[in-house]
Each structure stands twice: as C-alpha cells, then as structure tokens.
PDB file of C-alpha atoms in Angstrom:
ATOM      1  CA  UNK A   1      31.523 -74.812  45.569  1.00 58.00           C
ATOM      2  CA  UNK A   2      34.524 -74.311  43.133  1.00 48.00           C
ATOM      3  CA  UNK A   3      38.106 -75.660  43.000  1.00 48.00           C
ATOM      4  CA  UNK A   4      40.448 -73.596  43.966  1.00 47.00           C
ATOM      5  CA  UNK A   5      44.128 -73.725  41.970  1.00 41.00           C
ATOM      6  CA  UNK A   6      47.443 -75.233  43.714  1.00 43.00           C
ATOM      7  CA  UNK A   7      49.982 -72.603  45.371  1.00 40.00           C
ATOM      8  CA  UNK A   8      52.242 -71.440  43.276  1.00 42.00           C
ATOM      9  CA  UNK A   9      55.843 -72.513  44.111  1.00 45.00           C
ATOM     10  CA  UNK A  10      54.493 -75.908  45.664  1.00 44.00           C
ATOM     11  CA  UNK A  11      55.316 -79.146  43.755  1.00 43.00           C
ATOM     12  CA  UNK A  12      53.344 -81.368  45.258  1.00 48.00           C
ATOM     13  CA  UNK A  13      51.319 -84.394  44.259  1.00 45.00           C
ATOM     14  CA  UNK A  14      49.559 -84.619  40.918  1.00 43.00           C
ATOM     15  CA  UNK A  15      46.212 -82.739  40.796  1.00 37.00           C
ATOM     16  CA  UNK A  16      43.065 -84.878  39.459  1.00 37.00           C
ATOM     17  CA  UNK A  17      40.398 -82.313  38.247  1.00 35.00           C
ATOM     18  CA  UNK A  18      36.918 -83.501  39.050  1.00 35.00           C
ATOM     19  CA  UNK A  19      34.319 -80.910  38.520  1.00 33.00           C
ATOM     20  CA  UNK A  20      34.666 -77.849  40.401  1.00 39.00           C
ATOM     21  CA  UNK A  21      36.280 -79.602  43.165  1.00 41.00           C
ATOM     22  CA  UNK A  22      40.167 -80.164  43.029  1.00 40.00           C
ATOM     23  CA  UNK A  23      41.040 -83.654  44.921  1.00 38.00           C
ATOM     24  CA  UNK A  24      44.653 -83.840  45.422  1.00 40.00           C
ATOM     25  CA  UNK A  25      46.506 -87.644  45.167  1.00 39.00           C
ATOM     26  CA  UNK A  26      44.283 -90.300  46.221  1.00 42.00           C
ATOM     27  CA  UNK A  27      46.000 -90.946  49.705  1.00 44.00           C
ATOM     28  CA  UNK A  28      43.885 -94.019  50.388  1.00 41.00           C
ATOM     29  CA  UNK A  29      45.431 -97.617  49.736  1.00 38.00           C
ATOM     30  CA  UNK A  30      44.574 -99.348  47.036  1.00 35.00           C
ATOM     31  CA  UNK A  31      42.978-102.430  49.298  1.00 34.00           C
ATOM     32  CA  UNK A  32      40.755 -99.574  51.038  1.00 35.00           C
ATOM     33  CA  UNK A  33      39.100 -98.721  47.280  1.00 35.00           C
ATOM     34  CA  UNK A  34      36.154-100.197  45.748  1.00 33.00           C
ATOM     35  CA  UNK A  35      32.733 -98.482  44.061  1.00 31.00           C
ATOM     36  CA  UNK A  36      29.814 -98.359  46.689  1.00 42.00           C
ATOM     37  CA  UNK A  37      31.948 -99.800  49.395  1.00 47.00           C
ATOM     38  CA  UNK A  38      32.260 -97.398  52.480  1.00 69.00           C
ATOM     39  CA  UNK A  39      35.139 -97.107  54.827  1.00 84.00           C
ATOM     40  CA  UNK A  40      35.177 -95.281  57.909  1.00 92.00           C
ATOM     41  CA  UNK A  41      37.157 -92.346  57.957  1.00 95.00           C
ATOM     42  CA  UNK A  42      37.649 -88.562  58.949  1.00 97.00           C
ATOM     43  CA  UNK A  43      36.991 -85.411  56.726  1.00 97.00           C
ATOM     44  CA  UNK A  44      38.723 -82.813  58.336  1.00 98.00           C
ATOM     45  CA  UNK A  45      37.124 -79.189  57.343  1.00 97.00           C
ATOM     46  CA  UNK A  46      39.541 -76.444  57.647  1.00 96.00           C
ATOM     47  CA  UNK A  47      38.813 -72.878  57.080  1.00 94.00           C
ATOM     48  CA  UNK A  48      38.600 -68.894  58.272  1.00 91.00           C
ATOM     49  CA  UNK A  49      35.437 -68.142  60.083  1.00 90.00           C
ATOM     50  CA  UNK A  50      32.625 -67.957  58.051  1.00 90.00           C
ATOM     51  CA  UNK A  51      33.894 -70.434  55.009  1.00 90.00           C
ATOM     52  CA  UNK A  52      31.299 -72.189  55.812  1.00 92.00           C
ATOM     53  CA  UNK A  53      32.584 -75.473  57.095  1.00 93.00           C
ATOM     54  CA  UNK A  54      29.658 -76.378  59.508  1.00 93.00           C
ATOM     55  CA  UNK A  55      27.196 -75.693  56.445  1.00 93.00           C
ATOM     56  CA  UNK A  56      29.112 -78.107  54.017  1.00 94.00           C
ATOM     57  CA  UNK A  57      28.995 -80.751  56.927  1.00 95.00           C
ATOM     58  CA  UNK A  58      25.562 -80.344  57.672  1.00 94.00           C
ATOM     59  CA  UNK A  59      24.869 -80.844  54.308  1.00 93.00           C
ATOM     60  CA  UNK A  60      26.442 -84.290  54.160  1.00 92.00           C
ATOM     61  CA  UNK A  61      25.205 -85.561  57.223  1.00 92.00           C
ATOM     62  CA  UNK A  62      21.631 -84.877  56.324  1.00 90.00           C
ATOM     63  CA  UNK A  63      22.698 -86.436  52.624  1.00 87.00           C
ATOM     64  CA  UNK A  64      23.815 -89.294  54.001  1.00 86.00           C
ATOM     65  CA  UNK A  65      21.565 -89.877  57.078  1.00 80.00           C
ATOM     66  CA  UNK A  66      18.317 -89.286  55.129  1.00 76.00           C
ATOM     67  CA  UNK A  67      19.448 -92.110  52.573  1.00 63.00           C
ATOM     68  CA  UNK A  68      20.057 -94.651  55.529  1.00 65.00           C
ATOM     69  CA  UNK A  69      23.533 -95.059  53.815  1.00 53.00           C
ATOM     70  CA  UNK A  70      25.778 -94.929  56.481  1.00 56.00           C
ATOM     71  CA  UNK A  71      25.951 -92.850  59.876  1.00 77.00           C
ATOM     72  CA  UNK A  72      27.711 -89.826  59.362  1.00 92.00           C
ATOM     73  CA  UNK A  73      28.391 -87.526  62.638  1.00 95.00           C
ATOM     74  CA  UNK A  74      29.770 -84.184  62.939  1.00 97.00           C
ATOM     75  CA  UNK A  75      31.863 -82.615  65.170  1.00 97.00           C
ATOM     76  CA  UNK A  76      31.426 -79.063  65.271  1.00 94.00           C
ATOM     77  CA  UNK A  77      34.280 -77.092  66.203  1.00 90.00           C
ATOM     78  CA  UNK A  78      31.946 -74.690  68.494  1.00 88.00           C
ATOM     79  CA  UNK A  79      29.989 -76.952  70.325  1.00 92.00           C
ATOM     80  CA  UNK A  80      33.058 -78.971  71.212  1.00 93.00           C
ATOM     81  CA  UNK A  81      34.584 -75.574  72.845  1.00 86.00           C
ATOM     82  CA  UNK A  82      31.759 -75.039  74.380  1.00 90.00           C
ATOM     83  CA  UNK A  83      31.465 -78.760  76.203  1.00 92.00           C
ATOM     84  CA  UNK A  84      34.691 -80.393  76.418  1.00 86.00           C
ATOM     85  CA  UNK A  85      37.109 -77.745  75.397  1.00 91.00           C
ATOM     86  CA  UNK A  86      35.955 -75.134  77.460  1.00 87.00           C
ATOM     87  CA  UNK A  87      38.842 -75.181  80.071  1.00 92.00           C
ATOM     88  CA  UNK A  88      40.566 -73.952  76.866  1.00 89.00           C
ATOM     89  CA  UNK A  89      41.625 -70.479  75.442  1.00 87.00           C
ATOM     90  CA  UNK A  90      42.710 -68.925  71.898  1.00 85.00           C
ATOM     91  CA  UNK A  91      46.600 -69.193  72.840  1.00 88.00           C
ATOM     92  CA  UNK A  92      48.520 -71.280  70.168  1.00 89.00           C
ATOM     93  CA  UNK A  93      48.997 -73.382  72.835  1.00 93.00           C
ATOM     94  CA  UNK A  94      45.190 -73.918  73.702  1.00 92.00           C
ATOM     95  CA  UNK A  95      44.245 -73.987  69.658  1.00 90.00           C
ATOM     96  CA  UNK A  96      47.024 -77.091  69.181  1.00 93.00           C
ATOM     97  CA  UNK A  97      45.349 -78.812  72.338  1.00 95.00           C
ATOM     98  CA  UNK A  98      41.648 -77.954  71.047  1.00 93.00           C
ATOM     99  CA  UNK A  99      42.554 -79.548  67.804  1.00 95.00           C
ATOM    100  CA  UNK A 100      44.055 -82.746  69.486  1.00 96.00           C
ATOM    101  CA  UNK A 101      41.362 -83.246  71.534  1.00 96.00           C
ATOM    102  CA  UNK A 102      39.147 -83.044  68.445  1.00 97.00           C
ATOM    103  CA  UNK A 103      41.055 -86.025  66.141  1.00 97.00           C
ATOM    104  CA  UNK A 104      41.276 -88.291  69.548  1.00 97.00           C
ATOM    105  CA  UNK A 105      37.463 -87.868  69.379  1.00 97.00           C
ATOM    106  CA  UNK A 106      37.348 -88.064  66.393  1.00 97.00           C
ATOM    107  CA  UNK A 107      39.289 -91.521  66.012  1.00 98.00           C
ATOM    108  CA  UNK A 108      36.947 -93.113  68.760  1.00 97.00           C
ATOM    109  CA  UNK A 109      33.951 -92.210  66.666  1.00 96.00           C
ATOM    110  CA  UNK A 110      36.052 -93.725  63.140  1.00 96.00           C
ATOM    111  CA  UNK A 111      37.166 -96.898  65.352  1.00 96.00           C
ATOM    112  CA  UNK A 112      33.518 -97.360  65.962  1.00 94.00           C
ATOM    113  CA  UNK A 113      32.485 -97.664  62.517  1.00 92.00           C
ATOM    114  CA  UNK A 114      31.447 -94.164  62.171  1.00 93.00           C
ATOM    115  CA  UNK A 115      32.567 -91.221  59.056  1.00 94.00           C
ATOM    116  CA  UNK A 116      33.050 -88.082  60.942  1.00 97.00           C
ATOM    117  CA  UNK A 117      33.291 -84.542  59.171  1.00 97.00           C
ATOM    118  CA  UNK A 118      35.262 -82.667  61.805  1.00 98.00           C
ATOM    119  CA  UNK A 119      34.746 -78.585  61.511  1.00 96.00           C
ATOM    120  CA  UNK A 120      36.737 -76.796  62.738  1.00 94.00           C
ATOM    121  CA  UNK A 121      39.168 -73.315  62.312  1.00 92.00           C
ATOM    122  CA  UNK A 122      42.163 -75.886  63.168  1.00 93.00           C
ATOM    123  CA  UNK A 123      44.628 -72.393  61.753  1.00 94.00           C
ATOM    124  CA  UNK A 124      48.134 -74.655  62.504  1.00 94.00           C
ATOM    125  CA  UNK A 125      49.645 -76.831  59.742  1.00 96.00           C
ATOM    126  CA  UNK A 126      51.733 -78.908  62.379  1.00 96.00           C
ATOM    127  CA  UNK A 127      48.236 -79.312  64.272  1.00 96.00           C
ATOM    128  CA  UNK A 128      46.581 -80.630  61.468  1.00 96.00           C
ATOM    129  CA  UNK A 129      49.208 -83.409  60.470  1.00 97.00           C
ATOM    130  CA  UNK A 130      49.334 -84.125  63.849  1.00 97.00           C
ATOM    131  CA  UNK A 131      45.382 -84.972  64.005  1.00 97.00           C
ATOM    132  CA  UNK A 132      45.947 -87.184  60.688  1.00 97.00           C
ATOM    133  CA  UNK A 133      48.770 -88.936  62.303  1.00 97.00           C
ATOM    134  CA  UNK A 134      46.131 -90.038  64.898  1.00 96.00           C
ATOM    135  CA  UNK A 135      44.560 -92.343  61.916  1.00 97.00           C
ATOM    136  CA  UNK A 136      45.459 -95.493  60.221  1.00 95.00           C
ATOM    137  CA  UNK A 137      46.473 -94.136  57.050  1.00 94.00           C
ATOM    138  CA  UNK A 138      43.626 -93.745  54.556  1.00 92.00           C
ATOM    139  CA  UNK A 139      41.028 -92.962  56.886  1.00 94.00           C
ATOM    140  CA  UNK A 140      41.739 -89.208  57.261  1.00 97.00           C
ATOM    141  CA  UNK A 141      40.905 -86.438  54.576  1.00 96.00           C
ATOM    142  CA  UNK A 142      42.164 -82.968  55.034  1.00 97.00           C
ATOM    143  CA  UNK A 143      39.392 -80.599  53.511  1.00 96.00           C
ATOM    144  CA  UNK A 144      40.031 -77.133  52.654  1.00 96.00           C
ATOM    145  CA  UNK A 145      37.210 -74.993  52.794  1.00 94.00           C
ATOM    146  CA  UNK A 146      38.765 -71.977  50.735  1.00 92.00           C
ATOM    147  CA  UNK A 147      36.564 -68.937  51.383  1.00 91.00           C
ATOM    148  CA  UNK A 148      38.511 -65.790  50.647  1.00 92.00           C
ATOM    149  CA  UNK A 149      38.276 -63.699  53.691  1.00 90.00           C
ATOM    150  CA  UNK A 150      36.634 -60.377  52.374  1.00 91.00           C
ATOM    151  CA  UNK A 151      33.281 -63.172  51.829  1.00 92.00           C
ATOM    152  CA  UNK A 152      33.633 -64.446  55.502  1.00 89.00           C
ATOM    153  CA  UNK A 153      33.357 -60.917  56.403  1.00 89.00           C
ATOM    154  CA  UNK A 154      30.863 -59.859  54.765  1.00 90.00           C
ATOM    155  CA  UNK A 155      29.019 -63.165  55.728  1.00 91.00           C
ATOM    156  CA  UNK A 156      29.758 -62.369  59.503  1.00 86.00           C
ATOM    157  CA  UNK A 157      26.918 -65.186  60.737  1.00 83.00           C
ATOM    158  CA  UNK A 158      28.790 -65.318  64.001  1.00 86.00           C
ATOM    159  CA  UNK A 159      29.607 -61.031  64.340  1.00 86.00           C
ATOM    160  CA  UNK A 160      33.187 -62.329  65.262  1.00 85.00           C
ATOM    161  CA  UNK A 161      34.687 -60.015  62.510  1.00 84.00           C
ATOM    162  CA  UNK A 162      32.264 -57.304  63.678  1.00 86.00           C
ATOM    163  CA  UNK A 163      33.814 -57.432  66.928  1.00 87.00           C
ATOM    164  CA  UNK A 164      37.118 -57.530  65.383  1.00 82.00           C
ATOM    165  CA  UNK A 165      36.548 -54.159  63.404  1.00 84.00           C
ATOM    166  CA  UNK A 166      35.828 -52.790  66.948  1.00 83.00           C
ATOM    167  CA  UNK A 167      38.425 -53.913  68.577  1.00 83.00           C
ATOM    168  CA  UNK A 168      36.710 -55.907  71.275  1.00 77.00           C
ATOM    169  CA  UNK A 169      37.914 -59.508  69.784  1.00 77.00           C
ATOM    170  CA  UNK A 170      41.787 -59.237  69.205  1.00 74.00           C
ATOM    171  CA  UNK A 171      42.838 -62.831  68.293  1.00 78.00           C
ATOM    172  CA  UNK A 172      40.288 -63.203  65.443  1.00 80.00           C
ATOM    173  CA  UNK A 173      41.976 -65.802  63.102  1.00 82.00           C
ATOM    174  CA  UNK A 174      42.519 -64.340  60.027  1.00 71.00           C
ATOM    175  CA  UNK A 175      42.272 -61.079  61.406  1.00 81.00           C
ATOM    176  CA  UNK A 176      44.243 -60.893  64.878  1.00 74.00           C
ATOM    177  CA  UNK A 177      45.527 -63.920  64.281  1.00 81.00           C
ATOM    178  CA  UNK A 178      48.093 -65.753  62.015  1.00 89.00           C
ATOM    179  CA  UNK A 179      45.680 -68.697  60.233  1.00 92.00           C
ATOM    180  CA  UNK A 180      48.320 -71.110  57.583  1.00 94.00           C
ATOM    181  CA  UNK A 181      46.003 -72.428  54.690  1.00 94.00           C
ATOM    182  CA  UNK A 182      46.907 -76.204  54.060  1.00 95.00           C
ATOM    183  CA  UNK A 183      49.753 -76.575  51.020  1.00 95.00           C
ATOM    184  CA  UNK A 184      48.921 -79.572  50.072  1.00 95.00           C
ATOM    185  CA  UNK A 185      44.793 -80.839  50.888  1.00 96.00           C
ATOM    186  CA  UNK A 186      43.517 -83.850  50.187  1.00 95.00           C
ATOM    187  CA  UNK A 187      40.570 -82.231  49.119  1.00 94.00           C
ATOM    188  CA  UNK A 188      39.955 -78.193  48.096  1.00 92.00           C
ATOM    189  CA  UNK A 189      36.918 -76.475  48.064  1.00 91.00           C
ATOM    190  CA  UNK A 190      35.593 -73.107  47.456  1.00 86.00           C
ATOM    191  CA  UNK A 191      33.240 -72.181  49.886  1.00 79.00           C
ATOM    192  CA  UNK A 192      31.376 -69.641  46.844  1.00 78.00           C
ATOM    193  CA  UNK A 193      30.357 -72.716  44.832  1.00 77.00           C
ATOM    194  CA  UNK A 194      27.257 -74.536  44.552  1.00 85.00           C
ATOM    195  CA  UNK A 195      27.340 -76.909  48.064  1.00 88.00           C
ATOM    196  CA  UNK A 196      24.789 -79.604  46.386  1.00 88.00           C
ATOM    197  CA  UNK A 197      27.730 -80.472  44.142  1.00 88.00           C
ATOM    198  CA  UNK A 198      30.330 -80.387  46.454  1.00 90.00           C
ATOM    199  CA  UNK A 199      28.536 -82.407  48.787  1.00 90.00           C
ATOM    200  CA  UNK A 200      27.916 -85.621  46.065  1.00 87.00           C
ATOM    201  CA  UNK A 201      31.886 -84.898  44.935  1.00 82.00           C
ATOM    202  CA  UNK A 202      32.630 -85.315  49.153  1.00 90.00           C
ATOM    203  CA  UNK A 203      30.484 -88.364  48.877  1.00 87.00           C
ATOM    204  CA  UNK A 204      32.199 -90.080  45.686  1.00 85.00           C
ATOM    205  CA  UNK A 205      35.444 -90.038  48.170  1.00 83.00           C
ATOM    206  CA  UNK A 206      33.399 -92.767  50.020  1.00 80.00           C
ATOM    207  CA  UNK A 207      31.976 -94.615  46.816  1.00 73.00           C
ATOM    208  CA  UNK A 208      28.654 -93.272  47.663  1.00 63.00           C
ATOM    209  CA  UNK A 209      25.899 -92.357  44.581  1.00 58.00           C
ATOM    210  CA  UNK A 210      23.144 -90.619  46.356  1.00 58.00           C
ATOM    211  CA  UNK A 211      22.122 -88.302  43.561  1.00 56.00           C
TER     212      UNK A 211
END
C-alpha cells in the first residue's frame, strides 16, 4: 500500500514520509514512546467499501499473533452490525450510534491491555473524533484506508456496489451516500499498495520489528 498526498488547501501538521506510507504528526506523548515497547491502543481503519480495511487488519493480527508479540483483536465493522448493532439502520443517526458503540468497545478491549484495529466504513468526521475522544490521548490512531472508489467497485467482494448500480441498495456510502474522507489522519494508506509493507510500517507505530 502507497501514501497518499495531503489535501490541498489543508495546513495541517507536518507530514513525516516513511516509505510508501504517509504518517501524519506523531500524536503520541513523548512518555508513551520507546523502541520495542508496546502500548495499548486503537487503530481506527476508515474507508469506502471495498478499501480493504478488514484485509489490512487481518493481516496484522495474524502478524502479530503468530509472533506471540502481543494480542491484537479486531473489530470488524460487519460482524459487529450483525451481533450487537443489529437493532441499528444506515440513517446518519444509526451510522453515528454504530460508530460509538464501536470505540466504547473498543476502549474496554484497550483498558484491558489489548491493541485493537477497529474496521469499519465510520463515513462521519464528527463520529470519528468523537470515538478518539473516548481514549486517553495517545492510544487512538485514525487510519485512512484510501482506496479510490472506481477500485472498490471493481473489487465488489461484498456485491454492495452491484446492488447499487441496480438500484436495489440506495444508501451505498460513497455511492447513495455522502462518505467525508479524514483531513487530517494519523496514518494514510493506499489500499493499491503492497499490504506486507504497510502492515510492518502499522507495526513500527507500536515499536514492533517482526520482519
């Protein structure tokens, strides 16, 4: 996976180049750094359908969990729907509560020692700084999974934008629905790129070598 460039217009914080990954300002405090010391914390993967979010997760969970590291878990945006978000609809209303529900889980699982890699659509800006605002600060990564949409598409694992195209799914996000890419992500990654490298550059944000 590649790094993508910084909007244009935005003047946010300094960009450090590493790779083909762009990581935005370290947000972590200085007391939380240290080389091959992990801290547990909250990537959260935002992205259209298809970006391949739950792929990139996958990949760091079996990374990590294989090495006997640390214990990484993932949250997967569907499977939480399906369990305990499935009172819940595609409103903006019900997409705001899906996503809170997701960082309180997700801060039990931190609190508990655990690194979580949350995937999820997650389209709302204000929903997203609202699930970092859930964790101490330093504990919570914002990950944009930057897949333009004509490759989701054509990727259509789920046939969500199939459906779309015939009209039987009207609230698609990206397609029937508004979805606002992050401004300003801790971490930027696109989804085209090669994943082995993006997972050990995902990894260094933890102080892990598992190469």
């Amino acid at each position: 996976m590649a790094c993508a460039p910084r909007c244009a217009g935005h003047s946010a914080r300094p960009v450090q180049q590493v790779c083909r990954v762009s990581i935005l300002e370290d947000r972590k405090p200085k007391s939380a750094r240290g080389v091959g010391v992990m801290k547990p914390c909250c990537f959260w993967m935002t992205g259209l359908s298809g970006a391949g979010k739950t792929t990139l997760a996958h990949a760091m969970r079996e990374r990590v969990n294989a090495d006997g590291v640390v214990r990484l878990v993932v949250l997967d945006g569907d499977e939480v729907r399906a369990s305990l978000c499935k009172d819940l609809g595609f409103s903006a209303a019900d997409r705001q509560e899906n996503s809170r529900r997701l960082a309180a889980m997700a801060r039990l699982l931190v609190d508990a020692g655990l690194v979580v890699v949350v995937s999820a659509i997650s389209p709302y800006r204000a929903a997203r700084e609202s699930a970092r605002s859930a964790f101490v600060e330093g504990t919570f990564w914002e990950v944009h999974v930057a897949t333009p949409l004509q490759t989701c598409m054509a990727r259509d694992v789920k046939g969500l934008y199939r459906k779309a195209r015939e009209g039987s799914l009207g609230n698609l996000t990206g397609v029937g629905a508004d979805y606002e890419e992050p401004l300003t992500p801790d971490i930027r990654v696109l989804g085209e790129g090669d994943i082995h490298e993006a997972v050990s550059l995902l990894l260094d944000k933890l102080g892990l070598d598992l190469n």
